Coordinates of C-alpha atoms in Angstrom, one line a residue:
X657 CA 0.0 0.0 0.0
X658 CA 1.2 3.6 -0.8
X659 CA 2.3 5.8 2.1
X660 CA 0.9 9.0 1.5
X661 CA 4.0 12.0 3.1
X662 CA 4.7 16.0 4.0
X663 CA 8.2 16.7 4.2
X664 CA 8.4 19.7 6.1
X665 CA 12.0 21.2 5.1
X666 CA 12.2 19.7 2.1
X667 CA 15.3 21.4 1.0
X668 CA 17.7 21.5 4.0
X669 CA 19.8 18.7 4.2
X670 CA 18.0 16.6 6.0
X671 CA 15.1 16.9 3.4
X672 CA 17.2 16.1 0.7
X673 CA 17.9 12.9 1.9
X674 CA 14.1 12.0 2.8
X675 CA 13.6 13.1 -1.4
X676 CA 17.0 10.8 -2.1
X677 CA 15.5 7.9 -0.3
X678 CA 11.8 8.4 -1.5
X679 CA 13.3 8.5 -5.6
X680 CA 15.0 5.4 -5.1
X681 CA 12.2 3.2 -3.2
X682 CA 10.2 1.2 -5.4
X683 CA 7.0 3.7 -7.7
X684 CA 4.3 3.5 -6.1
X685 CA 5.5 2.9 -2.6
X686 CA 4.9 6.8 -1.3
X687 CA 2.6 9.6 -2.4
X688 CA 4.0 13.0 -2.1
X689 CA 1.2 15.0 -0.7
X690 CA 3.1 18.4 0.4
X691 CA 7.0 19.5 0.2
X692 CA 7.9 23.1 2.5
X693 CA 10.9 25.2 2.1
X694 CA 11.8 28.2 3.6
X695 CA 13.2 30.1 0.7
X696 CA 15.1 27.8 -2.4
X697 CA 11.6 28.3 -5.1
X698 CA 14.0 26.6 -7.3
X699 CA 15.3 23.8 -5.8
X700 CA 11.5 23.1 -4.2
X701 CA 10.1 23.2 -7.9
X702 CA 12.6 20.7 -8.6
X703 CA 11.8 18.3 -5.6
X704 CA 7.9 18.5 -6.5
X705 CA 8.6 17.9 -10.1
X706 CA 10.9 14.6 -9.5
X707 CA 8.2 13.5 -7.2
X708 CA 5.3 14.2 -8.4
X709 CA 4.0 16.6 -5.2
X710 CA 0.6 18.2 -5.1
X711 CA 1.6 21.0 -3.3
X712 CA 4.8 22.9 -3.2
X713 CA 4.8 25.6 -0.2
X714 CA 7.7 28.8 0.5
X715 CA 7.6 30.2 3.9
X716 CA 8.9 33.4 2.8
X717 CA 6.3 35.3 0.6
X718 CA 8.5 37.1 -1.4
X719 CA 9.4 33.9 -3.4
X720 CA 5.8 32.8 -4.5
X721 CA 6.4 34.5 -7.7
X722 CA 9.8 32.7 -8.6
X723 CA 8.1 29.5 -7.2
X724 CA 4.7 29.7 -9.4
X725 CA 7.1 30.3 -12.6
X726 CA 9.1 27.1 -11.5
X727 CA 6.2 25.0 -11.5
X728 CA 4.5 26.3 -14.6
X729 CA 2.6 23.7 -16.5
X730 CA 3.3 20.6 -13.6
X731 CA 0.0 20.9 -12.1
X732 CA 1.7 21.4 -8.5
X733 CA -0.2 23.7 -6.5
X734 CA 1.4 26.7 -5.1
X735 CA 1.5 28.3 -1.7
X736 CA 3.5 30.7 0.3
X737 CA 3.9 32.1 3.5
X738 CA 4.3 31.2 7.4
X739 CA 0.3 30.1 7.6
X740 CA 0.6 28.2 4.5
X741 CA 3.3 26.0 6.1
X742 CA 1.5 25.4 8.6
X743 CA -1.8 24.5 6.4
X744 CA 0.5 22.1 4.9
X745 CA 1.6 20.4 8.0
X746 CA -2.1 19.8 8.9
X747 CA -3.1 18.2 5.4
X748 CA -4.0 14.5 6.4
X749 CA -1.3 12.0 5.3
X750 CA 0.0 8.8 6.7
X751 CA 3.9 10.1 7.5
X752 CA 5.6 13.6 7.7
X753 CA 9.0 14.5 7.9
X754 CA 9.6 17.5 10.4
X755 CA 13.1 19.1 9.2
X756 CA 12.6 22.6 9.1
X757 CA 15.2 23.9 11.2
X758 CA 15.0 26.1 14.7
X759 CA 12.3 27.0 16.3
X760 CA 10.5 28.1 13.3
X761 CA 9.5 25.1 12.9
X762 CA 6.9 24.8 16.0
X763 CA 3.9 25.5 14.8
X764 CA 4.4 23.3 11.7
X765 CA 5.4 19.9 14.0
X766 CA 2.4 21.0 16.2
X767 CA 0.3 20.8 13.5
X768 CA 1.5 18.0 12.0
X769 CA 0.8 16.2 14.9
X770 CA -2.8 17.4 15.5
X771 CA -4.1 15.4 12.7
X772 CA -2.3 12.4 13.8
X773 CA -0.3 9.7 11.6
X774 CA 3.4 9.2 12.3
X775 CA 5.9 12.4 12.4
X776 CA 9.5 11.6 11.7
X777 CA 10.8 14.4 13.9
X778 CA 14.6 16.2 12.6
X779 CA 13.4 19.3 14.4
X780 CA 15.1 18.5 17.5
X781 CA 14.1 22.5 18.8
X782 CA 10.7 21.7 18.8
X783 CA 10.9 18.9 22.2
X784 CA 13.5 21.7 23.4
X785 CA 11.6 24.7 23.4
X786 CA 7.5 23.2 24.0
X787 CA 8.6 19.3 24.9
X788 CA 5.5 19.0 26.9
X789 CA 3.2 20.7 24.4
X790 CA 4.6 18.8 21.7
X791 CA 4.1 15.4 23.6
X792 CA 0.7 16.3 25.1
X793 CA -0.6 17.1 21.2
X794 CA 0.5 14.1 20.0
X795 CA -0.6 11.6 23.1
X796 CA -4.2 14.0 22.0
X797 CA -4.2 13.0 18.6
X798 CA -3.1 9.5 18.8
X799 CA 0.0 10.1 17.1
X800 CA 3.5 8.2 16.8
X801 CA 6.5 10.3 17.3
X802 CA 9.7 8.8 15.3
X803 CA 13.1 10.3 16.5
X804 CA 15.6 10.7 13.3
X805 CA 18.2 12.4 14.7
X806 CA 21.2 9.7 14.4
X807 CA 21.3 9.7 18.2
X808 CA 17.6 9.9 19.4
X809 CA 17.4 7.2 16.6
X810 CA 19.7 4.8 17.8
X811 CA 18.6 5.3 21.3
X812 CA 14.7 4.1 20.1
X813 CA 16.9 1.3 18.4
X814 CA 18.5 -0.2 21.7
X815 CA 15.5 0.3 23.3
X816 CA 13.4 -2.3 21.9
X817 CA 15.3 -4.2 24.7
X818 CA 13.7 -3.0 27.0
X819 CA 10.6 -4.4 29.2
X820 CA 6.9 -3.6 28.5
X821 CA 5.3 -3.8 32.1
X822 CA 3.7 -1.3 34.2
X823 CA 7.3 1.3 33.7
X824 CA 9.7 -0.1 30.5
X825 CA 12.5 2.0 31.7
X826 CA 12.9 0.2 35.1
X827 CA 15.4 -1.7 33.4
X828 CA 17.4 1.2 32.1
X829 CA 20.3 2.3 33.7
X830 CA 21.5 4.8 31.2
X831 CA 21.3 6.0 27.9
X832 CA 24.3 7.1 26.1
X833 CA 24.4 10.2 23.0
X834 CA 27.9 9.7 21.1
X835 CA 29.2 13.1 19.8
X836 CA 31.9 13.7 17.2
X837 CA 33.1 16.7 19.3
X838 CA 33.2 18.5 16.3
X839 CA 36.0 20.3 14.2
X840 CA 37.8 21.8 17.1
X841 CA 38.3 18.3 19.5
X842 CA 41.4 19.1 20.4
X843 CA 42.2 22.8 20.0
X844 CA 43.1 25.2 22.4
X845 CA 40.3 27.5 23.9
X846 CA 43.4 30.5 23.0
X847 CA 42.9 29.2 18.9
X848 CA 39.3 28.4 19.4
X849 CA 39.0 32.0 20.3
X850 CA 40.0 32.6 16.6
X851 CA 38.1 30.5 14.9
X852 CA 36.1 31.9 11.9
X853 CA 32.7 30.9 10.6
X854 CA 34.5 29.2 7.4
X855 CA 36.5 26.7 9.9
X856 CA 33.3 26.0 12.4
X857 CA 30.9 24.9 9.4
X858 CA 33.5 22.0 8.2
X859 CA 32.3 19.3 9.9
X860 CA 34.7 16.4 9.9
X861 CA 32.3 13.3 9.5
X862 CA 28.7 14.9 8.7
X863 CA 27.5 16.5 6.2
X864 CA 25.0 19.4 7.4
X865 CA 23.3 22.6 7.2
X866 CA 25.6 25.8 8.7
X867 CA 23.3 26.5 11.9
X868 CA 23.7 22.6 12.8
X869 CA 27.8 22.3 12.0
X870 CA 28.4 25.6 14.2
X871 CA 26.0 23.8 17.3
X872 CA 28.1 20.5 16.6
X873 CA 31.5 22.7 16.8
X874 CA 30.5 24.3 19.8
X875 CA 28.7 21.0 20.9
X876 CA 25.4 22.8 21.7
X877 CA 24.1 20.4 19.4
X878 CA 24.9 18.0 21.7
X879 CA 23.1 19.7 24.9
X880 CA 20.0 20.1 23.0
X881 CA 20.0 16.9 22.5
X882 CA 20.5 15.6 25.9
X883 CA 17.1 17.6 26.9
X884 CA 15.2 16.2 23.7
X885 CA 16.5 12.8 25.0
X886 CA 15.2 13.0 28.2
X887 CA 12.2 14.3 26.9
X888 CA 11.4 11.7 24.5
X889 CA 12.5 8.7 26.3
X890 CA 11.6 9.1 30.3
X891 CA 14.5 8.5 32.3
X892 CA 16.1 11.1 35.3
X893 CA 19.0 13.4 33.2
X894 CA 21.4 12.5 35.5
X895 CA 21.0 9.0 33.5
X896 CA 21.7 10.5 30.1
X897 CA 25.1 10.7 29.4
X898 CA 27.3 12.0 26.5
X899 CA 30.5 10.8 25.3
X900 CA 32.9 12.0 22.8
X901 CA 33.3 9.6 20.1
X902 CA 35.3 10.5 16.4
X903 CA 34.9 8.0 14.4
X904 CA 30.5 8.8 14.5
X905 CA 30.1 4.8 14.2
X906 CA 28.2 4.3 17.5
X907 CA 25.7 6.3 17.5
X908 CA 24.1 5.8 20.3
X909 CA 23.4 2.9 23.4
X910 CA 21.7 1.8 26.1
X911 CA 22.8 -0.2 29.3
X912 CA 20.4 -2.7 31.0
X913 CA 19.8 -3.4 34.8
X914 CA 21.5 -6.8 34.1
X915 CA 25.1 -5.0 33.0
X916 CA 24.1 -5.6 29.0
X917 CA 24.5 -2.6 26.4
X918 CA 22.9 -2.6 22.9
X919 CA 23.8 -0.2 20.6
X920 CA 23.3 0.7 17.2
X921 CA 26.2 1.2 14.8
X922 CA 26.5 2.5 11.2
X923 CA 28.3 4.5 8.7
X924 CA 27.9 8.9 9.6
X925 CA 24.9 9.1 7.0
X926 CA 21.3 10.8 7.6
X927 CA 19.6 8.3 5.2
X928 CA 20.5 5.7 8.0
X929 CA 17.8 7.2 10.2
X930 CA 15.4 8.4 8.1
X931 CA 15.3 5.2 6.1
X932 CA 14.3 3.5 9.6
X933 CA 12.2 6.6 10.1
X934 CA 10.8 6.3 6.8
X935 CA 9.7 2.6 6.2
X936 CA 9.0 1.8 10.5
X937 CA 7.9 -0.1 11.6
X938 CA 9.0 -2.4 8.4
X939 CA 12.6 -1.4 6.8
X940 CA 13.7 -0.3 3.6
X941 CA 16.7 -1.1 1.3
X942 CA 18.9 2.2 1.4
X943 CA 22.0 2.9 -0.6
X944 CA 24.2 3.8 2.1
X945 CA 28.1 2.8 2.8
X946 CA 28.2 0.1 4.7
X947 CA 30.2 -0.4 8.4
X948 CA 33.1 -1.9 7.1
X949 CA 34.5 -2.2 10.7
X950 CA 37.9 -4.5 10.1
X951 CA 39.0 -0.6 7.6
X952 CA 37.9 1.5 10.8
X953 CA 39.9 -0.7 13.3
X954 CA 39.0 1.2 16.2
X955 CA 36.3 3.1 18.4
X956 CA 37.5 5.8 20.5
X957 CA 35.3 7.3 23.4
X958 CA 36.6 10.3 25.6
X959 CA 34.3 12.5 27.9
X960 CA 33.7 15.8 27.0
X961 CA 35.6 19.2 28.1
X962 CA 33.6 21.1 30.3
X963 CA 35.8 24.0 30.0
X964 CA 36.1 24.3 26.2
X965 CA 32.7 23.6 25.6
X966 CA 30.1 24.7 28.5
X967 CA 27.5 24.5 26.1
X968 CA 26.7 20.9 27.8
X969 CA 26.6 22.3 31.4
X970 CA 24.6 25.0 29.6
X971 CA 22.1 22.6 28.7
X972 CA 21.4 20.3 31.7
X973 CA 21.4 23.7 33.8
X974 CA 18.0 24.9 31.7
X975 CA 16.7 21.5 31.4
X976 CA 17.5 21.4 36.1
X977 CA 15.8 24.7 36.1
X978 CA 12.5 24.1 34.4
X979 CA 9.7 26.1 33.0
X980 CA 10.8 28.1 30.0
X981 CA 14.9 27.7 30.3
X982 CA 15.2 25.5 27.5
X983 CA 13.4 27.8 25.6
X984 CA 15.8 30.8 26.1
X985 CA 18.6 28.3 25.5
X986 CA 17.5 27.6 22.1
X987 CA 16.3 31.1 21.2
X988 CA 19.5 33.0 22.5
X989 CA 21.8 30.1 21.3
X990 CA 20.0 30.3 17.6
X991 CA 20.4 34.4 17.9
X992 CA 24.5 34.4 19.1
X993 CA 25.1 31.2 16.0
X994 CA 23.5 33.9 13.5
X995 CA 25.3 36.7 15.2
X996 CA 28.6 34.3 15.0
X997 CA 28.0 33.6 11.1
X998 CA 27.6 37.1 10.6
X999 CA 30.7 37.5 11.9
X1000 CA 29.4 40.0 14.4
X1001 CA 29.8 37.7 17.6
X1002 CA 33.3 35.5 18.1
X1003 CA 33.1 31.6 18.9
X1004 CA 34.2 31.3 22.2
X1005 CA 31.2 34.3 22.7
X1006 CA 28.1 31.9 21.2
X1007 CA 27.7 30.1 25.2
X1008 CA 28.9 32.8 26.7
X1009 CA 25.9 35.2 25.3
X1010 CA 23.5 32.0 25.9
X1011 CA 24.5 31.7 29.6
X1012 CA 24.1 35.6 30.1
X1013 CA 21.1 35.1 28.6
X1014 CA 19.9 32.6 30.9
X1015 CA 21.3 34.2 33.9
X1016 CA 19.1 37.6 33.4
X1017 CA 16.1 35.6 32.0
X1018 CA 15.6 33.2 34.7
X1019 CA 13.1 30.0 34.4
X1020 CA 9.6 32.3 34.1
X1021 CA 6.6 29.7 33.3
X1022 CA 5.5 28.8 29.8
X1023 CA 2.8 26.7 29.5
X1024 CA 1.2 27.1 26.2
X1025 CA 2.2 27.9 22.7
X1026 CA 1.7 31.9 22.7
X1027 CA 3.8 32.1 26.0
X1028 CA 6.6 29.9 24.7
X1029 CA 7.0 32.3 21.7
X1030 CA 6.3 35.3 23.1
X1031 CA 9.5 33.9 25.8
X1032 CA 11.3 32.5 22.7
X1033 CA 11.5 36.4 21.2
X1034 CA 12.1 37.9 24.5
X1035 CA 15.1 35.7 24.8
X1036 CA 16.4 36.2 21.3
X1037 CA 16.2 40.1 22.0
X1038 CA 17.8 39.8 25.2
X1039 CA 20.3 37.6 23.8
X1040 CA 20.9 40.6 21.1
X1041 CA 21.2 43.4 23.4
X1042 CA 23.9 41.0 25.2
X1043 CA 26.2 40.3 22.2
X1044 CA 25.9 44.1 21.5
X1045 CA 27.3 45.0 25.2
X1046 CA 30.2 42.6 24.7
X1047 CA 30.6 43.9 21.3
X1048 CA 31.2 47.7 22.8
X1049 CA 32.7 47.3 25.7

């Protein structure tokens, strides 16, 4: 039977490997019903043309126009703007991929889930910013949450370990994220202080957007993480741990109560997870390098420097303190990494503007969508007027 799918940032990196996947799977086997991007008209046009979409959507307005002339003559219908996204999200369909990144794209995954059906969920600021909302809609609507980040991934993965009584986690003792630690492992905080948007976005296993490299470089990719972890999988944080591991072949695991750890392994490619994402709860062949693990000869795994990279501490801090400190995290992390690519904020000044952030901010309540986003721009000016000061002083 035909799977009928939304890709919600359809032409970010992570949407281009959901497209990748979908072109290679047998015809027939999905029905594109919706593809979103934020601004590429072109490179959407293209998408909904291979595939064969009925509706092709721009969240920015001013590229309707460009968009409409793309799909001239393909019967695709076009839409644009931030309410059109979201109409798109809520059009029934069996599976949507949610990939738009930051926390633009809330209101999207919300209503995605509000009509139910399986979300494959890339949009890891979403559980950070409104975790509870986001799990309280879909618990509403009957719908099943898939994790694709590698590491959230893996983690649902090892878990099918685990028991199915009254509380499945009893049996967990811990659940571990891997990270690559990024470009700058091993350099000094005096040459990371140096470091230039150019250097940060080079990731040296993955292959990913600019605003993710520069959170994997400064590892507050990592910390948001931790809190969607702990979000979507209910276990204490203090039983979350991150390790540092190069190589990106474990990509996540879980220890038992009875001293056993699964894990799942596999080359550093996004078409891993959203393949399992994609085909669940079945699987689907996927032309991805295979783990040739006699070549890699080795798995290194360090713990992470809390002094070169707070943005971990950071993170379990916000996630300790509770009502809306994950969501200034996010929004005055995203503000400092634009700032940063800019070139209007240094590196080593991307957590330090985020902890400022949090400091004057505090943990005020947020309980529903119009408070969370009213707190999420809030933060993002405060987190402005902060970078400013250090900029002048």
């Amino acid at each position: 039977m035909s799977r009928s799918v939304t890709i919600l940032g359809s032409t970010g990196s992570v949407g281009c490997s959901t497209v990748a996947l979908i072109a290679e799977a047998p015809p027939g086997a999905y029905r594109i019903e919706a593809l979103v991007a934020n601004r590429d008209a072109v490179g959407l046009a293209a998408q909904a043309r291979r595939l064969g979409a009925r509706l092709a959507v721009v969240a920015d307005h001013g590229c309707y126009g460009a968009l409409k002339d793309a799909l001239a003559g393909s019967g695709v219908e076009a839409a644009a703007g931030p309410e059109a996204v979201v109409a798109a999200a809520a059009r029934p369909v069996d599976w949507t991929m949610a990939a738009i990144v930051g926390a633009a794209g809330l209101p999207a995954t919300l209503a995605a889930l509000a009509r139910g059906g399986v979300l494959a969920l890339a949009n890891k600021e979403s559980l950070v910013c409104a975790g509870q909302i986001v799990l309280a809609t879909a618990r509403a609507a009957g719908a099943t949450l898939l994790p694709v980040d590698s590491e959230h991934n893996a983690i649902f993965q090892a878990l099918a370990s685990r028991g199915a009584g009254a509380d499945p986690y009893a049996t967990v003792e811990k659940i571990v994220l891997t990270a690559s630690g990024g470009p700058f492992r091993t350099m000094s905080l005096a040459d990371m202080a140096g470091v230039t948007p150019d250097a940060a976005v080079k990731h040296p296993v993955w292959s990913m957007g600019a605003k993710i490299s520069i959170d994997s470089a400064t590892m507050m990719n990592k910390g948001l993480e931790l809190i969607e972890a702990v979000r979507l999988f209910p276990v204490p944080e203090e039983r979350v741990e991150v390790l540092v591991h190069p190589q990106s072949t474990v990509h996540g695991l879980v220890q038992y109560a009875d001293g056993s750890v699964m894990a799942q392994l596999g080359t550093p490619d996004m078409r891993t997870p959203i393949a399992h994402a994609l085909a669940w709860p079945a699987r689907m062949a996927a032309s991805v390098p295979r783990l040739d693990l006699v070549g890699l000869g080795r798995l290194d795994f360090f713990a992470p420097d809390p002094v070169r990279f707070p943005a971990l501490r950071l993170a379990r801090e916000a996630l300790r303190a509770g009502g809306g400190a994950t969501t200034i995290l996010n929004a005055a992390n995203e503000t400092a990494v634009g700032m940063f690519l800019d070139r209007r904020l240094g590196f080593l000044e991307i957590a330090a503007v985020v902890e400022e952030t949090l400091a004057r901010l505090g943990a005020p309540a947020a309980e529903d969508l119009a408070a969370i986003l009213a707190l999420d721009g809030a933060a993002r000016d405060e987190a402005a007027r902060i970078a400013a000061e250090r900029a002048a002083a």
